[in-house]
Amino acid sequence: MLLAGLKPPGLVKVKLEESAGRVLAAAVTAPGPFPPFPRSLVDGYALGPPVAAPGTIPTGLAGPGVIYRLLGTVPAGSNPDITLSPGTAAAIFTGARPPAGTVAIVPRELVGRRGDFISVPGLPPGRYLELAGAEVAAGEEVLAAGTTLGPAEIGLLAALGFREVLVYQRPRVVLATSGSELLDPAGKEGSLLKSNPAGTPAGHQAGYPGVNVPPRIYNSNFYAMAAAVEAAGGRVISLGPLADNLEEQVRAYRSALEEGDLLLATGGAGGSAGDFTAAAFTRAGGEVLFTELNIRPGRRVIAARSGEKLMLGLPGNPPAALVACYLLARPVIRALGGREPAPVTFPARLAAAIDRPRVERAFLWAQARASGNGWEVTPLPRRPGGIRAAIGANALIDLPPGTAPGPGEEVTVIMLS
Amino acid sequence: MLLAGLKPPGLVKVKLEESAGRVLAAAVTAPGPFPPFPRSLVDGYALGPPVAAPGTIPTGLAGPGVIYRLLGTVPAGSNPDITLSPGTAAAIFTGARPPAGTVAIVPRELVGRRGDFISVPGLPPGRYLELAGAEVAAGEEVLAAGTTLGPAEIGLLAALGFREVLVYQRPRVVLATSGSELLDPAGKEGSLLKSNPAGTPAGHQAGYPGVNVPPRIYNSNFYAMAAAVEAAGGRVISLGPLADNLEEQVRAYRSALEEGDLLLATGGAGGSAGDFTAAAFTRAGGEVLFTELNIRPGRRVIAARSGEKLMLGLPGNPPAALVACYLLARPVIRALGGREPAPVTFPARLAAAIDRPRVERAFLWAQARASGNGWEVTPLPRRPGGIRAAIGANALIDLPPGTAPGPGEEVTVIMLS
């Protein structure tokens, strides 16, 4: 439902050296052949046509091989000034263009040499001479649209002479966090904190747990969501912390729909008097798709659509927000960036029992490990509260309702990175 | 052998919002408790001690519940100005500090309300009131040194009030490519190219395959290696293209040992007269560890050590250079950055036969796919030459010498990302 009708935000040219991880927006065809000229694939000798008696043969160059007289050496990178007549040869380096008259190339290791003469055993195979266009023909498609650029693809583009490449723009994800209890650890807009010495925590003012200081907590969802958005290929735009105020949220979300390709809000997704997200999405022009999902955590999730743009309201509870972000926002961000939206999902053996069955479909933070015996997954220990629930997880276990498999049983894991 | 004696280059403080993917250089302990104050985990009611008869009870508030009189509402983020005496309660929002006198909190859904009175069925459980420090105690270690920072870890650091974090520096990897036949597609030092229109290939000059233009190819290894180094967490320093000249290479490698934590050279790793890498490594102060490995591709690999610094000479052939980079350089770069050096490796079912056994241990470019049935891997089709050998690969098959397993058999895959 969320992926239907999404429109990637547009295309952009990036320099080759800044293209790693980006997604090709159009197929790439070779502007010319590769290699662009015939070349030697080995260090060895370029041979002219063989003759029975090549002239004076030095003593000591014995054996049954065909004898060639060397005319010189062809280095890589410059045009050979040699023409091979029958019975002559030239030393040649890997990558060099063979001289005119070359009929074959033979690797150094197979050849006997004495002064200006070489002895070549039998007829050398033709595989060491690569013809122009042997690897890529001019005009051939070498990379499909939608390819994610890694080292090999970037190397290929460089080899074909590209210096820029057309990729999808990173989708702009507008992040909003609401909650009157939130402080910003970085001292941004809305923060109550002064700047702090480098490397030390921002707050914990004197008497922080006491009654003289407002009972606030640091805004962690913004930082966690921002990292998750960037890992999915998105670019973060911050709306700043929003007060629990409907009018302020409506104004902010309207501007988010103009500035961004996706609005991601955390907090205010519940159903009580202090939860404005659904109302604010509607007032900002959104058509609500759902306000709840039958999963744990992440039950309180709101989705709305305004034209081609989505608005997602995630829970305020940090691990619930992060689960919902991985399950719902990540596929949307990936699709907007031209990527395959579905996460990598596969069965793994449980290393420890699931503590108890859940009523709803549940997603448990877990650590998946590969070994010579395949994949094994361990659910993270449960701790009080949620702030550390996801620490050390690289996967979620997707647990069907009412099940509590034991050690050695297979479960479905969703990889997080 | 390569990992022994490596020394990570140092530590650096980064802002929390720029810390994704970095590696913690020291354990993090909580500077204060979390939550820093007692708080409500739900939208509901904070209850004072129960009494048998709370005063005037409005008609219509029936049932067997204990009756409380409401004194007001406690929003999140500010200190309550209410004190609960026996038989009184206050509405409270998630995250708010309960007023003095609170003995329990009950969720909204469980409570009947009529005007200023509520009826609470039975004795409410204590789980909705979270005490200060219930999730994290002050001084408790919450993240171990060596943790790679992802969304959950960054969220935790934010929640504890950190705005900066101490991480390993990115190792500086000095990249050198040699080969007199190499052109730079980006028109850098050593390039023969003029600047080009954006988005078009850099070269293919008139007559490029002809004899009037030097038979050169674009330098692709630099771009591929740079992307691989960055993916492994390294920072690239370019030495520029080096001529096939021993003295020039010795000078360049000496400066590389001063500027960088690792030298990565491609080209010149063979054994012929034009291959200077081993000699240049030695002359630049390196003690050669090996000049060949019994693997394909990547046989011609040179490793040398100078003090705590490594010098790696990779083949000039692009896919061989990339295999050697993944197998040898990536673990070194990861170790220098404080990361686990070993790649993710696991068994997968072959989707297609291996074409033929190899004499040496071989690494084949392949595409690994996860499904509900586990992991399946398909070796990439062989093509002429090497420029496209790795395109589309996300894994290497690690093939023991002399084996050619068929479809459905298990092979070991090494994941590339």
mmCIF file of C-alpha atoms in Angstrom, chain A residues 223-389:
data_model
loop_
_atom_site.group_PDB
_atom_site.id
_atom_site.type_symbol
_atom_site.label_atom_id
_atom_site.label_comp_id
_atom_site.label_asym_id
_atom_site.label_seq_id
_atom_site.Cartn_x
_atom_site.Cartn_y
_atom_site.Cartn_z
ATOM 1 C CA TYR A 223 19.398 10.939 15.941
ATOM 2 C CA ALA A 224 18.415 7.299 15.551
ATOM 3 C CA MET A 225 15.988 8.034 12.706
ATOM 4 C CA ALA A 226 18.525 10.260 10.941
ATOM 5 C CA ALA A 227 21.108 7.466 10.948
ATOM 6 C CA ALA A 228 18.532 4.960 9.688
ATOM 7 C CA VAL A 229 17.337 7.317 6.942
ATOM 8 C CA GLU A 230 20.883 7.892 5.722
ATOM 9 C CA ALA A 231 21.660 4.187 5.797
ATOM 10 C CA ALA A 232 18.643 3.664 3.535
ATOM 11 C CA GLY A 233 20.009 6.243 1.087
ATOM 12 C CA GLY A 234 17.921 9.202 2.208
ATOM 13 C CA ARG A 235 18.897 12.772 2.995
ATOM 14 C CA VAL A 236 17.636 14.211 6.281
ATOM 15 C CA ILE A 237 15.839 17.525 6.573
ATOM 16 C CA SER A 238 15.067 18.456 10.176
ATOM 17 C CA LEU A 239 11.824 20.153 11.132
ATOM 18 C CA GLY A 240 13.195 20.568 14.637
ATOM 19 C CA PRO A 241 11.339 19.414 17.730
ATOM 20 C CA LEU A 242 7.643 20.200 17.608
ATOM 21 C CA ALA A 243 5.545 21.074 20.618
ATOM 22 C CA ASP A 244 2.457 19.009 21.426
ATOM 23 C CA ASN A 245 0.359 21.599 19.625
ATOM 24 C CA LEU A 246 -1.942 20.805 16.729
ATOM 25 C CA GLU A 247 -1.645 24.141 14.896
ATOM 26 C CA GLU A 248 2.156 24.111 15.051
ATOM 27 C CA GLN A 249 2.276 20.553 13.768
ATOM 28 C CA VAL A 250 -0.120 21.258 10.880
ATOM 29 C CA ARG A 251 2.007 24.210 9.757
ATOM 30 C CA ALA A 252 5.197 22.139 10.025
ATOM 31 C CA TYR A 253 3.780 19.187 8.109
ATOM 32 C CA ARG A 254 2.485 21.410 5.328
ATOM 33 C CA SER A 255 5.953 22.800 4.808
ATOM 34 C CA ALA A 256 7.392 19.253 5.024
ATOM 35 C CA LEU A 257 5.198 18.181 2.104
ATOM 36 C CA GLU A 258 6.668 20.991 0.040
ATOM 37 C CA GLU A 259 10.301 20.510 1.028
ATOM 38 C CA GLY A 260 10.552 16.746 1.226
ATOM 39 C CA ASP A 261 9.690 13.510 -0.520
ATOM 40 C CA LEU A 262 8.619 11.776 2.698
ATOM 41 C CA LEU A 263 7.574 13.015 6.124
ATOM 42 C CA LEU A 264 8.662 10.905 9.072
ATOM 43 C CA ALA A 265 7.292 11.980 12.447
ATOM 44 C CA THR A 266 7.860 10.271 15.791
ATOM 45 C CA GLY A 267 5.698 10.716 18.858
ATOM 46 C CA GLY A 268 2.048 11.625 19.119
ATOM 47 C CA ALA A 269 0.949 8.490 17.287
ATOM 48 C CA GLY A 270 -1.181 7.110 20.123
ATOM 49 C CA GLY A 271 -4.880 7.661 20.574
ATOM 50 C CA SER A 272 -5.049 10.012 23.564
ATOM 51 C CA ALA A 273 -5.760 13.712 23.919
ATOM 52 C CA GLY A 274 -2.035 14.560 23.665
ATOM 53 C CA ASP A 275 -1.563 12.654 20.372
ATOM 54 C CA PHE A 276 -2.017 15.020 17.470
ATOM 55 C CA THR A 277 -0.251 13.210 14.637
ATOM 56 C CA ALA A 278 -3.261 11.703 12.849
ATOM 57 C CA ALA A 279 -5.235 14.926 13.150
ATOM 58 C CA ALA A 280 -2.257 16.990 12.019
ATOM 59 C CA PHE A 281 -1.635 14.740 8.998
ATOM 60 C CA THR A 282 -5.272 15.151 7.965
ATOM 61 C CA ARG A 283 -5.310 18.910 8.542
ATOM 62 C CA ALA A 284 -2.085 19.224 6.557
ATOM 63 C CA GLY A 285 -3.765 17.631 3.545
ATOM 64 C CA GLY A 286 -3.159 13.950 4.061
ATOM 65 C CA GLU A 287 -5.576 11.115 3.475
ATOM 66 C CA VAL A 288 -5.069 8.663 6.342
ATOM 67 C CA LEU A 289 -4.311 5.094 5.181
ATOM 68 C CA PHE A 290 -4.121 3.468 8.608
ATOM 69 C CA THR A 291 -3.596 4.447 12.247
ATOM 70 C CA GLU A 292 -2.661 1.079 13.718
ATOM 71 C CA LEU A 293 -0.960 -2.172 12.711
ATOM 72 C CA ASN A 294 -1.374 -5.596 14.237
ATOM 73 C CA ILE A 295 2.318 -5.934 15.160
ATOM 74 C CA ARG A 296 4.491 -5.514 18.277
ATOM 75 C CA PRO A 297 6.285 -3.264 18.782
ATOM 76 C CA GLY A 298 5.130 -0.602 16.391
ATOM 77 C CA ARG A 299 1.380 -1.020 16.794
ATOM 78 C CA ARG A 300 0.753 2.710 16.852
ATOM 79 C CA VAL A 301 1.828 3.718 13.359
ATOM 80 C CA ILE A 302 0.009 6.257 11.227
ATOM 81 C CA ALA A 303 0.310 6.474 7.461
ATOM 82 C CA ALA A 304 -1.234 9.166 5.285
ATOM 83 C CA ARG A 305 -0.858 10.103 1.650
ATOM 84 C CA SER A 306 -0.968 13.542 0.130
ATOM 85 C CA GLY A 307 -0.752 13.280 -3.647
ATOM 86 C CA GLU A 308 2.428 11.301 -4.374
ATOM 87 C CA LYS A 309 3.887 11.982 -0.938
ATOM 88 C CA LEU A 310 3.656 9.848 2.153
ATOM 89 C CA MET A 311 3.492 10.879 5.788
ATOM 90 C CA LEU A 312 4.461 8.305 8.393
ATOM 91 C CA GLY A 313 3.791 8.806 12.097
ATOM 92 C CA LEU A 314 5.908 6.455 14.201
ATOM 93 C CA PRO A 315 5.633 5.754 17.933
ATOM 94 C CA GLY A 316 7.549 7.926 20.385
ATOM 95 C CA ASN A 317 8.998 4.939 22.234
ATOM 96 C CA PRO A 318 12.557 4.602 20.820
ATOM 97 C CA PRO A 319 12.755 0.877 19.996
ATOM 98 C CA ALA A 320 9.174 0.859 18.671
ATOM 99 C CA ALA A 321 9.995 3.870 16.487
ATOM 100 C CA LEU A 322 13.102 2.099 15.187
ATOM 101 C CA VAL A 323 11.256 -1.140 14.385
ATOM 102 C CA ALA A 324 8.587 0.831 12.521
ATOM 103 C CA CYS A 325 11.314 2.778 10.731
ATOM 104 C CA TYR A 326 13.013 -0.424 9.531
ATOM 105 C CA LEU A 327 9.763 -2.140 8.566
ATOM 106 C CA LEU A 328 7.879 0.760 6.971
ATOM 107 C CA ALA A 329 10.059 3.799 6.331
ATOM 108 C CA ARG A 330 13.172 2.017 5.042
ATOM 109 C CA PRO A 331 11.397 0.299 2.118
ATOM 110 C CA VAL A 332 9.765 3.603 1.161
ATOM 111 C CA ILE A 333 13.064 5.484 1.265
ATOM 112 C CA ARG A 334 14.794 2.748 -0.728
ATOM 113 C CA ALA A 335 12.036 2.742 -3.351
ATOM 114 C CA LEU A 336 12.177 6.537 -3.617
ATOM 115 C CA GLY A 337 15.923 6.200 -4.252
ATOM 116 C CA GLY A 338 15.448 3.664 -7.043
ATOM 117 C CA ARG A 339 16.445 0.693 -4.859
ATOM 118 C CA GLU A 340 14.849 -2.674 -4.248
ATOM 119 C CA PRO A 341 12.583 -1.930 -1.275
ATOM 120 C CA ALA A 342 12.423 -5.395 0.288
ATOM 121 C CA PRO A 343 14.959 -6.166 3.013
ATOM 122 C CA VAL A 344 17.232 -9.223 2.933
ATOM 123 C CA THR A 345 15.250 -11.941 4.694
ATOM 124 C CA PHE A 346 16.169 -15.594 5.225
ATOM 125 C CA PRO A 347 15.752 -18.485 7.669
ATOM 126 C CA ALA A 348 18.251 -18.924 10.507
ATOM 127 C CA ARG A 349 18.554 -21.405 13.368
ATOM 128 C CA LEU A 350 17.649 -20.087 16.801
ATOM 129 C CA ALA A 351 20.597 -20.187 19.205
ATOM 130 C CA ALA A 352 18.346 -19.581 22.224
ATOM 131 C CA ALA A 353 14.679 -20.084 22.937
ATOM 132 C CA ILE A 354 12.081 -17.379 22.360
ATOM 133 C CA ASP A 355 10.931 -16.507 25.894
ATOM 134 C CA ARG A 356 7.173 -16.579 25.279
ATOM 135 C CA PRO A 357 4.624 -16.460 22.463
ATOM 136 C CA ARG A 358 3.084 -13.076 21.547
ATOM 137 C CA VAL A 359 -0.514 -12.438 20.596
ATOM 138 C CA GLU A 360 0.437 -10.315 17.585
ATOM 139 C CA ARG A 361 3.051 -10.844 14.909
ATOM 140 C CA ALA A 362 6.186 -9.709 16.745
ATOM 141 C CA PHE A 363 9.586 -8.403 15.713
ATOM 142 C CA LEU A 364 12.389 -9.204 18.148
ATOM 143 C CA TRP A 365 15.784 -7.510 18.133
ATOM 144 C CA ALA A 366 18.415 -10.135 17.481
ATOM 145 C CA GLN A 367 21.975 -10.845 16.517
ATOM 146 C CA ALA A 368 22.458 -12.985 13.403
ATOM 147 C CA ARG A 369 25.820 -14.676 12.819
ATOM 148 C CA ALA A 370 27.120 -16.575 9.812
ATOM 149 C CA SER A 371 29.376 -19.561 10.249
ATOM 150 C CA GLY A 372 30.512 -22.590 8.281
ATOM 151 C CA ASN A 373 27.273 -24.222 9.435
ATOM 152 C CA GLY A 374 25.015 -21.489 8.108
ATOM 153 C CA TRP A 375 23.156 -18.706 9.884
ATOM 154 C CA GLU A 376 22.320 -18.676 13.548
ATOM 155 C CA VAL A 377 20.319 -16.024 15.355
ATOM 156 C CA THR A 378 20.085 -15.084 19.027
ATOM 157 C CA PRO A 379 17.281 -12.871 20.354
ATOM 158 C CA LEU A 380 18.694 -10.048 22.482
ATOM 159 C CA PRO A 381 18.056 -10.364 26.227
ATOM 160 C CA ARG A 382 15.063 -8.392 27.456
ATOM 161 C CA ARG A 383 15.929 -5.433 29.649
ATOM 162 C CA PRO A 384 13.800 -3.041 31.644
ATOM 163 C CA GLY A 385 12.425 -0.247 29.459
ATOM 164 C CA GLY A 386 13.350 0.230 25.855
ATOM 165 C CA ILE A 387 16.350 2.484 25.550
ATOM 166 C CA ARG A 388 18.762 -0.428 25.175
ATOM 167 C CA ALA A 389 16.420 -2.893 23.480
#
